[in-house]
Amino acid sequence: MKRSHQETYLEQQEAPSMAEYGKKLEGSSVVGGDDSIDELLAALGYKVRSSDMADVAHKLEQLEMVLSNDVVGSSNSFLNDTVHYNPSDLSSWAQTMLSGLTYYPDLDPTRVCDLRPITDDDESCCSSNSNKRIRLGPWCDSVSSESTRSVVLIEETGIRLVQALVACAEAVQQENLSLADALVKRVGSLAASQAGAMGKVATYFAEALARRIYRIHPSSAAVDPSFEELLQMNFYDSSPYLKFAHFTANQAILEAVTMARGVHVIDLGLNQGMQWPALMQALALRPGGPPSFRLTGVGAPSNREGIQELGWKLAQLAQAVGVEFEFNAITTERLSDLEQDMFETRPASETLVVNSVFELHPVLAQPGSIEKLLATVKAVKPSIVTVVEQEANHNGVVFLDRFNEALHYYSSLFDSLEDSAVIPGQDRVLSEVYLGRQILNVVAAEGTDRVERHETLDQWRRRMGSAGFDPVNLGYDAFKQASLLLALFGGGDGYRVEENDGSLMLAWQTKPLVAASAWKLAAELRR
């Protein structure tokens, strides 16, 4: 894990008390004027002006008194078993510690709720410079377990920020709105002072909590579709997540239509059609000549003109690469309203494919809708169904569980954007806005308004199995394609592709974030 701050291990038998250290500071002034930096402390990495010596010494004595009394807790393991980042500005650090400990007198600074179900690897529990990576993990368990007694403490503002977020979510869960109101204001203040990915993701969660507390629900009609399109296209260009989704699904499609003379793809979410130029180019290079390619794109009625324009552009591309192309558009407000006879299938001459990239989870907002949609997909008898979804569980009925899951998930996403050196600043901001809108929906919305109902691959396996589909192994070629994609477009060394029982996942560090799978009709239904 990358760290840009020097770390100091404080051990009970070696470390002087803060009061003793304060006394040394009082007598260590160096000749050179009131504004000069103490040279001895500077050599150790601390910036303390000679004129501030007495004030810093006083703050350190106060800090030791606070940490040694019963308000924080009787255990000295907070200091002695903890890794602390070495502060360069000693005066500000001491003041920050004092203000934080006095604000939460009843909270142990080493206690943050146990979120272990979200991570599989204790190594990722928590750490790194607050300006870089975010790790949220099993602090409570680490404190109580003898085998993991050492606790990594991120900079003090960061850990108070996480505490306040979780405490605010707990207050919301308990419908203690007066406490939630006080805490969400504290979260906003702390987030504003926290640089890097943690401050950004906390700001969105603070806004989402505030919207839930004050019942502020913006109208979806006020959202400009062109703005949504801009955000999604920018996210596609600046990160590998959508590229992974499209390329992995395309590889599965290519393997399923190897011998087909005609290919018909039903795209359940056409959006900007970014997936299909690459597939058409791959079909054009097929030995023996390309098959005909028919694309049925599903979109919203409000975007009817945009869908038709996109079809025209794809037709131009198909002509340029020598692929016989046909485009059909279907507009509907809800995917569950689709019917079998809308698709004009031609089983005698075409191999049928159904493709869904991040389109199934919104259907879960309407009870019974996902079952109806999958029944329609089954009725058209596709040769393969490709599904890409977020690898997260944001569809639980318990708000606090959903909040904790989302905090881990989006922290990893923001972390990956922050780590990438190839993303221009403006593109990163737009990508963060794209993800921030999802956070607002997961945390602040309820009922049919909450459409970001992400579920894990295991949950989708159960749903697809119940609907009459068997899994298709994506194979080594898809794995190789995805790995090559990351090498070309990843923009960071923390991405990796993982195989999971025939499906593929894109992970950041140890956290899977996107899952791609393929499906076919169950054996008895193919007869």
Coordinates of C-alpha atoms in Angstrom, one line a residue:
M1 CA 0.0 0.0 0.0
K2 CA 1.4 3.4 -0.9
R3 CA 2.1 5.8 1.8
S4 CA 3.6 9.2 1.5
H5 CA 3.8 10.1 5.2
Q6 CA 6.5 8.8 7.4
E7 CA 5.3 6.3 10.1
T8 CA 6.3 6.2 13.7
Y9 CA 5.8 3.3 16.0
L10 CA 5.1 4.4 19.5
E11 CA 6.0 1.7 22.0
Q12 CA 5.3 1.9 25.8
Q13 CA 8.8 1.1 27.0
E14 CA 10.6 3.5 24.7
A15 CA 8.3 6.5 24.0
P16 CA 8.6 9.5 26.4
S17 CA 5.3 10.9 27.7
M18 CA 3.8 13.9 25.9
A19 CA 4.3 16.0 29.0
E20 CA 8.0 15.1 29.1
Y21 CA 8.3 15.9 25.4
G22 CA 6.5 19.2 26.0
K23 CA 9.0 20.2 28.7
K24 CA 11.8 19.4 26.3
L25 CA 10.2 21.7 23.7
E26 CA 10.0 24.5 26.2
G27 CA 13.7 24.5 26.6
S28 CA 14.8 23.8 23.1
S29 CA 14.4 27.2 21.5
V30 CA 17.2 28.0 19.1
V31 CA 18.7 31.4 18.5
G32 CA 17.5 32.8 15.2
G33 CA 14.5 35.0 15.9
D34 CA 10.9 34.3 16.8
D35 CA 10.0 33.2 13.3
S36 CA 12.8 30.7 12.9
I37 CA 12.2 27.0 12.6
D38 CA 13.7 24.9 15.4
E39 CA 16.6 23.0 13.6
L40 CA 16.7 20.0 15.9
L41 CA 13.0 19.3 15.5
A42 CA 13.2 20.1 11.8
A43 CA 15.8 17.4 11.5
L44 CA 13.3 14.9 12.9
G45 CA 10.6 16.1 10.5
Y46 CA 8.7 18.5 12.8
K47 CA 8.1 22.1 11.8
V48 CA 7.8 24.2 15.0
R49 CA 8.6 27.9 15.1
S50 CA 10.7 29.0 18.1
S51 CA 7.9 31.5 19.0
D52 CA 5.4 28.6 19.2
M53 CA 7.4 26.4 21.5
A54 CA 5.6 27.2 24.7
D55 CA 2.1 26.8 23.0
V56 CA 3.0 23.5 21.5
A57 CA 4.4 22.2 24.8
H58 CA 1.2 23.2 26.5
K59 CA -1.0 21.5 23.9
L60 CA 1.0 18.3 24.2
E61 CA 0.6 18.3 28.0
Q62 CA -3.1 18.8 27.6
L63 CA -3.3 16.0 25.1
E64 CA -1.6 13.6 27.4
M65 CA -4.0 14.5 30.2
V66 CA -7.0 13.8 27.9
L67 CA -5.6 10.5 26.6
S68 CA -4.6 9.3 30.1
N69 CA -8.0 9.9 31.8
D70 CA -11.1 7.8 31.8
V71 CA -12.9 9.8 29.1
V72 CA -11.0 8.1 26.3
G73 CA -10.8 4.8 28.1
S74 CA -8.4 3.2 30.5
S75 CA -6.4 1.3 27.9
N76 CA -3.1 2.7 26.8
S77 CA -3.1 0.4 23.8
F78 CA -4.6 3.3 21.8
L79 CA -1.1 4.9 21.9
N80 CA 1.1 1.9 22.3
D81 CA -0.4 -0.6 19.9
T82 CA -1.1 1.9 17.1
V83 CA 0.7 3.1 14.1
H84 CA 0.5 6.9 13.9
Y85 CA 1.4 9.0 10.9
N86 CA 4.2 11.4 11.8
P87 CA 2.8 14.9 11.6
S88 CA 5.1 17.6 10.2
D89 CA 3.1 20.5 11.7
L90 CA 3.2 19.5 15.4
S91 CA 1.1 22.4 16.6
S92 CA -1.8 21.8 14.2
W93 CA -1.7 18.1 14.9
A94 CA -1.9 18.5 18.6
Q95 CA -4.8 21.0 18.3
T96 CA -6.6 18.6 15.9
M97 CA -6.3 15.7 18.3
L98 CA -7.5 17.8 21.2
S99 CA -10.5 19.1 19.3
G100 CA -11.5 15.7 18.1
L101 CA -11.2 14.0 21.5
T102 CA -13.2 16.7 23.2
Y103 CA -16.0 16.5 20.6
Y104 CA -16.6 12.8 21.0
P105 CA -15.9 12.2 24.7
D106 CA -17.9 9.0 24.8
L107 CA -16.3 7.4 21.8
D108 CA -13.1 5.3 21.9
P109 CA -11.0 6.7 19.0
T110 CA -10.0 3.2 18.0
R111 CA -13.6 2.1 17.7
V112 CA -15.3 2.1 14.3
C113 CA -18.2 -0.4 13.6
D114 CA -17.2 -3.8 12.4
L115 CA -17.8 -3.9 8.6
R116 CA -16.0 -7.3 8.1
P117 CA -18.6 -8.8 5.8
I118 CA -17.6 -6.3 3.1
T119 CA -14.0 -7.3 2.9
D120 CA -12.3 -10.7 2.5
D121 CA -8.8 -9.6 3.4
D122 CA -7.9 -8.1 6.8
E123 CA -4.8 -6.6 5.1
S124 CA -7.1 -4.0 3.5
C125 CA -8.7 -3.1 6.7
C126 CA -7.8 0.6 7.0
S127 CA -4.9 2.7 6.1
S128 CA -3.0 4.9 3.9
N129 CA -2.5 8.6 3.7
S130 CA -5.8 10.4 3.8
N131 CA -4.9 12.2 0.6
K132 CA -4.6 9.0 -1.3
R133 CA -6.3 5.7 -0.6
I134 CA -9.2 4.7 1.6
R135 CA -9.4 1.5 3.5
L136 CA -12.4 0.8 5.7
G137 CA -12.3 -2.4 7.6
P138 CA -12.7 -4.4 10.8
W139 CA -11.3 -1.9 13.4
C140 CA -13.4 -3.3 16.2
D141 CA -12.4 -6.8 15.6
S142 CA -8.7 -5.8 15.2
V143 CA -8.8 -4.2 18.6
S144 CA -10.4 -7.2 20.3
S145 CA -8.4 -9.9 18.5
E146 CA -5.0 -10.8 20.0
S147 CA -3.8 -12.0 16.5
T148 CA -4.5 -8.6 15.0
R149 CA -3.8 -6.4 18.0
S150 CA -1.9 -3.7 16.0
V151 CA -4.3 -1.2 14.6
V152 CA -3.5 1.1 11.8
L153 CA -4.8 4.5 12.5
I154 CA -5.2 6.8 9.6
E155 CA -4.9 10.5 10.1
E156 CA -7.0 11.7 13.0
T157 CA -9.4 13.8 10.9
G158 CA -10.1 10.8 8.7
I159 CA -11.0 8.4 11.4
R160 CA -13.3 11.0 13.1
L161 CA -14.9 11.5 9.7
V162 CA -15.7 7.8 9.4
Q163 CA -16.9 7.6 13.0
A164 CA -19.2 10.5 12.4
L165 CA -20.6 9.1 9.1
V166 CA -21.4 5.7 10.7
A167 CA -22.8 7.4 13.9
C168 CA -25.0 9.6 11.7
A169 CA -26.3 6.5 9.7
E170 CA -27.0 4.7 13.0
A171 CA -29.0 7.7 14.2
V172 CA -31.0 7.8 11.0
Q173 CA -31.6 4.0 11.3
Q174 CA -33.0 4.7 14.9
E175 CA -35.0 7.7 13.6
N176 CA -33.2 9.9 16.1
L177 CA -33.3 12.9 13.8
S178 CA -32.0 15.5 16.3
L179 CA -28.8 13.5 16.8
A180 CA -28.6 12.8 13.1
D181 CA -28.9 16.5 12.3
A182 CA -26.0 17.4 14.7
L183 CA -23.8 14.6 13.3
V184 CA -24.4 15.3 9.6
K185 CA -23.3 18.9 10.2
R186 CA -20.2 17.6 11.9
V187 CA -19.6 15.2 8.9
G188 CA -19.8 18.1 6.5
S189 CA -17.3 20.1 8.5
L190 CA -14.9 17.2 8.7
A191 CA -15.2 16.3 5.0
A192 CA -14.5 19.9 4.0
S193 CA -11.1 19.7 5.8
Q194 CA -10.2 16.2 4.5
A195 CA -8.3 16.2 1.2
G196 CA -8.2 13.5 -1.4
A197 CA -10.6 10.6 -2.1
M198 CA -11.9 10.3 1.5
G199 CA -13.0 13.9 1.7
K200 CA -14.8 13.6 -1.7
V201 CA -16.7 10.4 -1.0
A202 CA -17.6 11.6 2.5
T203 CA -19.0 14.8 1.0
Y204 CA -21.4 12.8 -1.2
F205 CA -22.4 10.6 1.7
A206 CA -23.0 13.6 3.9
E207 CA -25.2 15.2 1.2
A208 CA -27.1 11.9 0.9
L209 CA -27.6 11.6 4.7
A210 CA -28.8 15.3 4.8
R211 CA -31.3 14.6 2.0
R212 CA -32.6 11.7 3.9
I213 CA -32.8 13.5 7.2
Y214 CA -34.5 16.6 5.8
R215 CA -36.5 14.7 3.2
I216 CA -35.2 16.5 0.2
H217 CA -35.9 14.5 -2.9
P218 CA -35.1 16.2 -6.2
S219 CA -37.4 15.5 -9.1
S220 CA -36.0 13.1 -11.7
A221 CA -37.7 15.2 -14.3
A222 CA -35.3 18.0 -13.5
V223 CA -32.3 15.9 -14.7
D224 CA -31.2 16.8 -18.2
P225 CA -30.7 13.6 -20.2
S226 CA -27.9 15.1 -22.1
F227 CA -26.1 15.7 -18.8
E228 CA -26.5 12.1 -17.9
E229 CA -25.1 11.1 -21.2
L230 CA -22.1 13.4 -20.7
L231 CA -21.4 11.9 -17.3
Q232 CA -21.6 8.3 -18.6
M233 CA -19.4 9.0 -21.6
N234 CA -16.8 10.7 -19.4
F235 CA -16.8 7.8 -17.0
Y236 CA -16.3 5.4 -19.9
D237 CA -13.3 7.4 -21.2
S238 CA -11.6 8.0 -17.8
S239 CA -11.9 4.6 -16.1
P240 CA -11.7 0.9 -17.1
Y241 CA -15.1 -0.1 -15.6
L242 CA -17.4 0.3 -18.5
K243 CA -14.7 -0.8 -21.0
F244 CA -14.3 -4.0 -19.0
A245 CA -18.1 -4.5 -19.1
H246 CA -18.3 -3.9 -22.9
F247 CA -15.2 -5.8 -23.9
T248 CA -15.9 -8.8 -21.7
A249 CA -19.5 -9.1 -22.9
N250 CA -18.4 -8.7 -26.6
Q251 CA -15.9 -11.5 -26.2
A252 CA -18.6 -13.8 -24.9
I253 CA -20.9 -12.8 -27.8
L254 CA -18.1 -13.4 -30.4
E255 CA -17.5 -16.9 -29.0
A256 CA -21.3 -17.7 -29.1
V257 CA -21.7 -16.6 -32.8
T258 CA -18.6 -18.1 -34.3
M259 CA -20.5 -20.1 -37.0
A260 CA -23.5 -17.8 -37.3
R261 CA -24.2 -16.2 -40.7
G262 CA -26.6 -13.7 -39.1
V263 CA -26.3 -12.1 -35.6
H264 CA -29.2 -10.3 -33.8
V265 CA -28.3 -8.5 -30.6
I266 CA -31.0 -7.1 -28.3
D267 CA -29.4 -4.5 -26.1
L268 CA -31.5 -3.8 -23.1
G269 CA -29.8 -0.4 -22.5
L270 CA -28.5 1.2 -25.7
N271 CA -27.5 4.5 -24.1
Q272 CA -24.7 5.9 -26.3
G273 CA -24.0 2.6 -28.1
M274 CA -20.4 2.6 -27.1
Q275 CA -20.2 -1.2 -26.9
W276 CA -21.0 -1.9 -30.6
P277 CA -18.4 -0.3 -32.8
A278 CA -15.8 -2.7 -31.3
L279 CA -18.0 -5.7 -31.9
M280 CA -18.7 -4.7 -35.5
Q281 CA -15.0 -4.3 -36.2
A282 CA -14.3 -7.8 -34.7
L283 CA -17.1 -9.3 -36.9
A284 CA -15.7 -7.6 -40.0
L285 CA -12.3 -9.4 -39.4
R286 CA -13.9 -12.9 -39.1
P287 CA -12.3 -15.4 -41.5
G288 CA -14.7 -16.2 -44.3
G289 CA -16.4 -12.8 -44.1
P290 CA -18.5 -11.1 -41.6
P291 CA -22.1 -12.1 -40.7
S292 CA -25.0 -9.8 -41.0
F293 CA -25.5 -7.8 -37.9
R294 CA -28.9 -6.6 -36.6
L295 CA -29.1 -4.5 -33.5
T296 CA -32.3 -3.9 -31.5
G297 CA -31.7 -1.0 -29.1
V298 CA -33.9 -0.4 -26.1
G299 CA -34.2 3.1 -24.7
A300 CA -36.4 5.7 -23.0
P301 CA -39.1 7.4 -25.0
S302 CA -37.6 10.8 -24.1
N303 CA -34.5 9.8 -26.0
R304 CA -36.3 8.6 -29.2
E305 CA -34.5 11.0 -31.5
G306 CA -31.2 10.4 -30.0
I307 CA -31.6 6.6 -30.5
Q308 CA -32.5 7.1 -34.1
E309 CA -29.4 9.3 -34.7
L310 CA -27.2 6.7 -33.0
G311 CA -28.6 4.0 -35.3
W312 CA -27.7 6.2 -38.3
K313 CA -24.1 6.6 -37.0
L314 CA -23.7 2.9 -36.4
A315 CA -25.0 2.2 -39.9
Q316 CA -22.3 4.5 -41.3
L317 CA -19.6 2.7 -39.4
A318 CA -21.0 -0.7 -40.5
Q319 CA -20.8 0.4 -44.1
A320 CA -17.2 1.6 -43.6
V321 CA -16.0 -1.8 -42.2
G322 CA -18.1 -3.9 -44.6
V323 CA -20.7 -5.3 -42.3
E324 CA -24.3 -5.7 -43.4
F325 CA -26.3 -3.8 -40.7
E326 CA -29.9 -3.3 -39.6
F327 CA -31.0 -1.2 -36.7
N328 CA -34.3 -1.3 -34.8
A329 CA -35.3 0.9 -31.9
I330 CA -37.7 0.1 -29.1
T331 CA -38.7 2.7 -26.6
T332 CA -40.2 1.9 -23.2
E333 CA -40.4 3.5 -19.8
R334 CA -39.7 0.2 -18.0
L335 CA -37.9 -2.9 -19.2
S336 CA -40.6 -5.1 -17.6
D337 CA -43.0 -3.7 -20.2
L338 CA -41.1 -5.5 -23.0
E339 CA -43.0 -8.3 -24.7
Q340 CA -41.7 -11.2 -26.9
D341 CA -43.4 -10.0 -30.1
M342 CA -41.6 -6.6 -30.0
F343 CA -38.3 -8.1 -31.2
E344 CA -39.1 -9.7 -34.6
T345 CA -36.8 -12.7 -34.0
R346 CA -35.6 -14.8 -37.0
P347 CA -34.5 -18.1 -35.6
A348 CA -34.0 -19.7 -39.0
S349 CA -31.4 -17.2 -40.1
E350 CA -30.0 -15.4 -37.0
T351 CA -28.3 -16.3 -33.8
L352 CA -30.0 -14.2 -31.1
V353 CA -28.1 -12.5 -28.2
V354 CA -29.5 -10.5 -25.3
N355 CA -27.1 -8.0 -23.7
S356 CA -27.5 -6.1 -20.4
V357 CA -24.8 -3.8 -19.0
F358 CA -25.9 -2.3 -15.7
E359 CA -29.5 -2.5 -16.7
L360 CA -31.1 -5.2 -14.6
H361 CA -30.6 -3.8 -11.1
P362 CA -33.0 -0.8 -11.6
V363 CA -35.8 -3.3 -12.5
L364 CA -35.7 -4.5 -8.9
A365 CA -37.4 -1.3 -7.8
Q366 CA -40.7 -2.6 -9.0
P367 CA -41.9 -5.8 -7.3
G368 CA -42.2 -8.7 -9.7
S369 CA -40.7 -6.8 -12.6
I370 CA -37.4 -8.7 -12.8
E371 CA -39.2 -12.0 -13.0
K372 CA -41.4 -10.7 -15.8
L373 CA -38.4 -9.3 -17.7
L374 CA -36.4 -12.5 -17.4
A375 CA -39.4 -14.5 -18.5
T376 CA -39.6 -12.3 -21.7
V377 CA -35.9 -12.9 -22.3
K378 CA -36.4 -16.6 -21.9
A379 CA -39.3 -16.6 -24.3
V380 CA -37.3 -15.1 -27.2
K381 CA -34.9 -18.1 -26.8
P382 CA -31.5 -16.4 -27.0
S383 CA -28.3 -18.4 -27.7
I384 CA -26.5 -16.4 -25.0
V385 CA -27.4 -13.7 -22.5
T386 CA -24.6 -11.4 -21.3
V387 CA -25.0 -9.7 -17.9
V388 CA -22.7 -7.1 -16.3
E389 CA -23.6 -5.7 -12.9
Q390 CA -22.0 -3.9 -10.0
E391 CA -20.5 -6.4 -7.5
A392 CA -22.3 -4.9 -4.4
N393 CA -25.3 -5.5 -2.2
H394 CA -27.2 -2.3 -2.1
N395 CA -30.7 -3.8 -2.2
G396 CA -31.1 -4.8 1.4
V397 CA -34.1 -3.7 3.4
V398 CA -32.0 -2.6 6.4
F399 CA -30.7 1.0 5.9
L400 CA -27.6 0.7 8.0
D401 CA -26.4 -2.4 6.2
R402 CA -27.0 -0.8 2.9
F403 CA -25.1 2.3 4.0
N404 CA -22.1 0.4 5.2
E405 CA -22.0 -1.6 2.0
A406 CA -22.2 1.5 -0.1
L407 CA -19.5 3.3 2.0
H408 CA -17.0 0.5 1.3
Y409 CA -18.0 0.1 -2.4
Y410 CA -17.8 3.8 -3.4
S411 CA -14.8 4.4 -1.3
S412 CA -13.0 1.9 -3.4
L413 CA -14.3 3.4 -6.6
F414 CA -13.2 7.0 -5.6
D415 CA -9.9 5.5 -4.4
S416 CA -9.2 4.1 -7.8
L417 CA -10.0 7.4 -9.6
E418 CA -7.7 9.2 -7.2
D419 CA -4.9 6.8 -7.8
S420 CA -5.0 7.1 -11.5
A421 CA -2.3 9.5 -12.8
V422 CA -3.7 9.5 -16.4
I423 CA -7.1 11.1 -15.6
P424 CA -7.2 14.8 -16.2
G425 CA -8.6 16.8 -13.3
Q426 CA -11.9 17.8 -15.1
D427 CA -12.6 14.3 -16.2
R428 CA -12.0 13.0 -12.7
V429 CA -14.5 15.5 -11.3
L430 CA -17.2 14.5 -13.8
S431 CA -16.5 10.8 -13.0
E432 CA -16.9 11.6 -9.3
V433 CA -20.2 13.4 -10.1
Y434 CA -21.4 10.3 -12.0
L435 CA -20.7 8.1 -8.9
G436 CA -22.0 10.7 -6.5
R437 CA -25.4 10.6 -8.1
Q438 CA -25.5 6.9 -7.4
I439 CA -24.6 7.4 -3.8
L440 CA -27.4 9.9 -3.4
N441 CA -29.9 7.4 -4.7
V442 CA -28.6 4.4 -2.6
V443 CA -28.6 6.4 0.6
A444 CA -31.3 9.1 0.3
A445 CA -34.1 7.4 -1.8
E446 CA -36.6 4.7 -1.0
G447 CA -39.4 2.8 -2.7
T448 CA -39.6 3.0 -6.4
D449 CA -37.4 6.1 -6.5
R450 CA -34.4 4.0 -5.3
V451 CA -33.2 2.4 -8.5
E452 CA -29.5 1.8 -7.7
R453 CA -30.4 -1.6 -6.3
H454 CA -27.1 -3.4 -7.0
E455 CA -26.8 -7.0 -6.1
T456 CA -23.9 -9.4 -6.0
L457 CA -23.0 -12.0 -8.6
D458 CA -24.2 -14.8 -6.2
Q459 CA -27.6 -13.1 -5.9
W460 CA -27.8 -12.8 -9.7
R461 CA -26.9 -16.4 -10.1
R462 CA -29.8 -17.4 -7.9
R463 CA -32.2 -15.1 -9.9
M464 CA -31.0 -16.4 -13.3
G465 CA -31.1 -20.0 -12.2
S466 CA -34.7 -19.5 -10.9
A467 CA -35.6 -18.0 -14.3
G468 CA -34.4 -21.0 -16.2
F469 CA -30.9 -20.1 -17.2
D470 CA -27.6 -22.0 -16.9
P471 CA -24.2 -20.3 -16.5
V472 CA -21.8 -20.1 -19.4
N473 CA -18.1 -20.2 -18.7
L474 CA -16.5 -17.1 -20.1
G475 CA -13.2 -18.9 -20.7
Y476 CA -9.6 -18.0 -21.0
D477 CA -10.0 -15.8 -24.0
A478 CA -12.3 -13.5 -22.1
F479 CA -9.9 -13.4 -19.2
K480 CA -7.0 -12.6 -21.5
Q481 CA -9.0 -9.9 -23.3
A482 CA -9.9 -8.2 -20.0
S483 CA -6.4 -8.4 -18.7
L484 CA -5.1 -6.8 -21.9
L485 CA -7.7 -4.1 -21.6
L486 CA -6.4 -3.2 -18.1
A487 CA -2.9 -3.1 -19.4
L488 CA -3.9 -0.6 -22.1
F489 CA -6.5 1.5 -20.3
G490 CA -6.3 0.8 -16.6
G491 CA -4.3 3.9 -15.7
G492 CA -3.3 2.4 -12.3
D493 CA -1.5 -0.5 -10.8
G494 CA -4.3 -1.5 -8.4
Y495 CA -6.8 -3.0 -11.0
R496 CA -6.9 -6.7 -11.5
V497 CA -9.2 -9.3 -13.2
E498 CA -10.5 -12.2 -11.1
E499 CA -12.1 -15.4 -12.3
N500 CA -15.1 -16.6 -10.2
D501 CA -16.6 -19.9 -11.2
G502 CA -16.7 -19.1 -14.9
S503 CA -17.5 -15.4 -14.5
L504 CA -15.1 -12.5 -14.4
M505 CA -14.7 -9.7 -11.9
L506 CA -12.9 -6.4 -12.1
A507 CA -11.4 -5.5 -8.8
W508 CA -9.6 -2.6 -7.3
Q509 CA -6.9 -3.9 -4.9
T510 CA -8.8 -6.7 -3.1
K511 CA -12.3 -5.4 -3.6
P512 CA -14.3 -6.7 -6.6
L513 CA -16.4 -3.9 -8.1
V514 CA -17.9 -5.2 -11.4
A515 CA -19.0 -8.7 -12.3
A516 CA -19.5 -10.1 -15.8
S517 CA -21.4 -13.3 -16.5
A518 CA -23.0 -15.2 -19.4
W519 CA -26.0 -17.4 -19.5
K520 CA -27.9 -19.8 -21.8
L521 CA -31.3 -21.5 -21.6
A522 CA -31.4 -24.5 -19.3
A523 CA -30.9 -27.8 -21.1
E524 CA -34.5 -28.8 -20.8
L525 CA -35.6 -25.5 -22.4
R526 CA -33.3 -25.7 -25.4
R527 CA -35.0 -28.9 -26.7

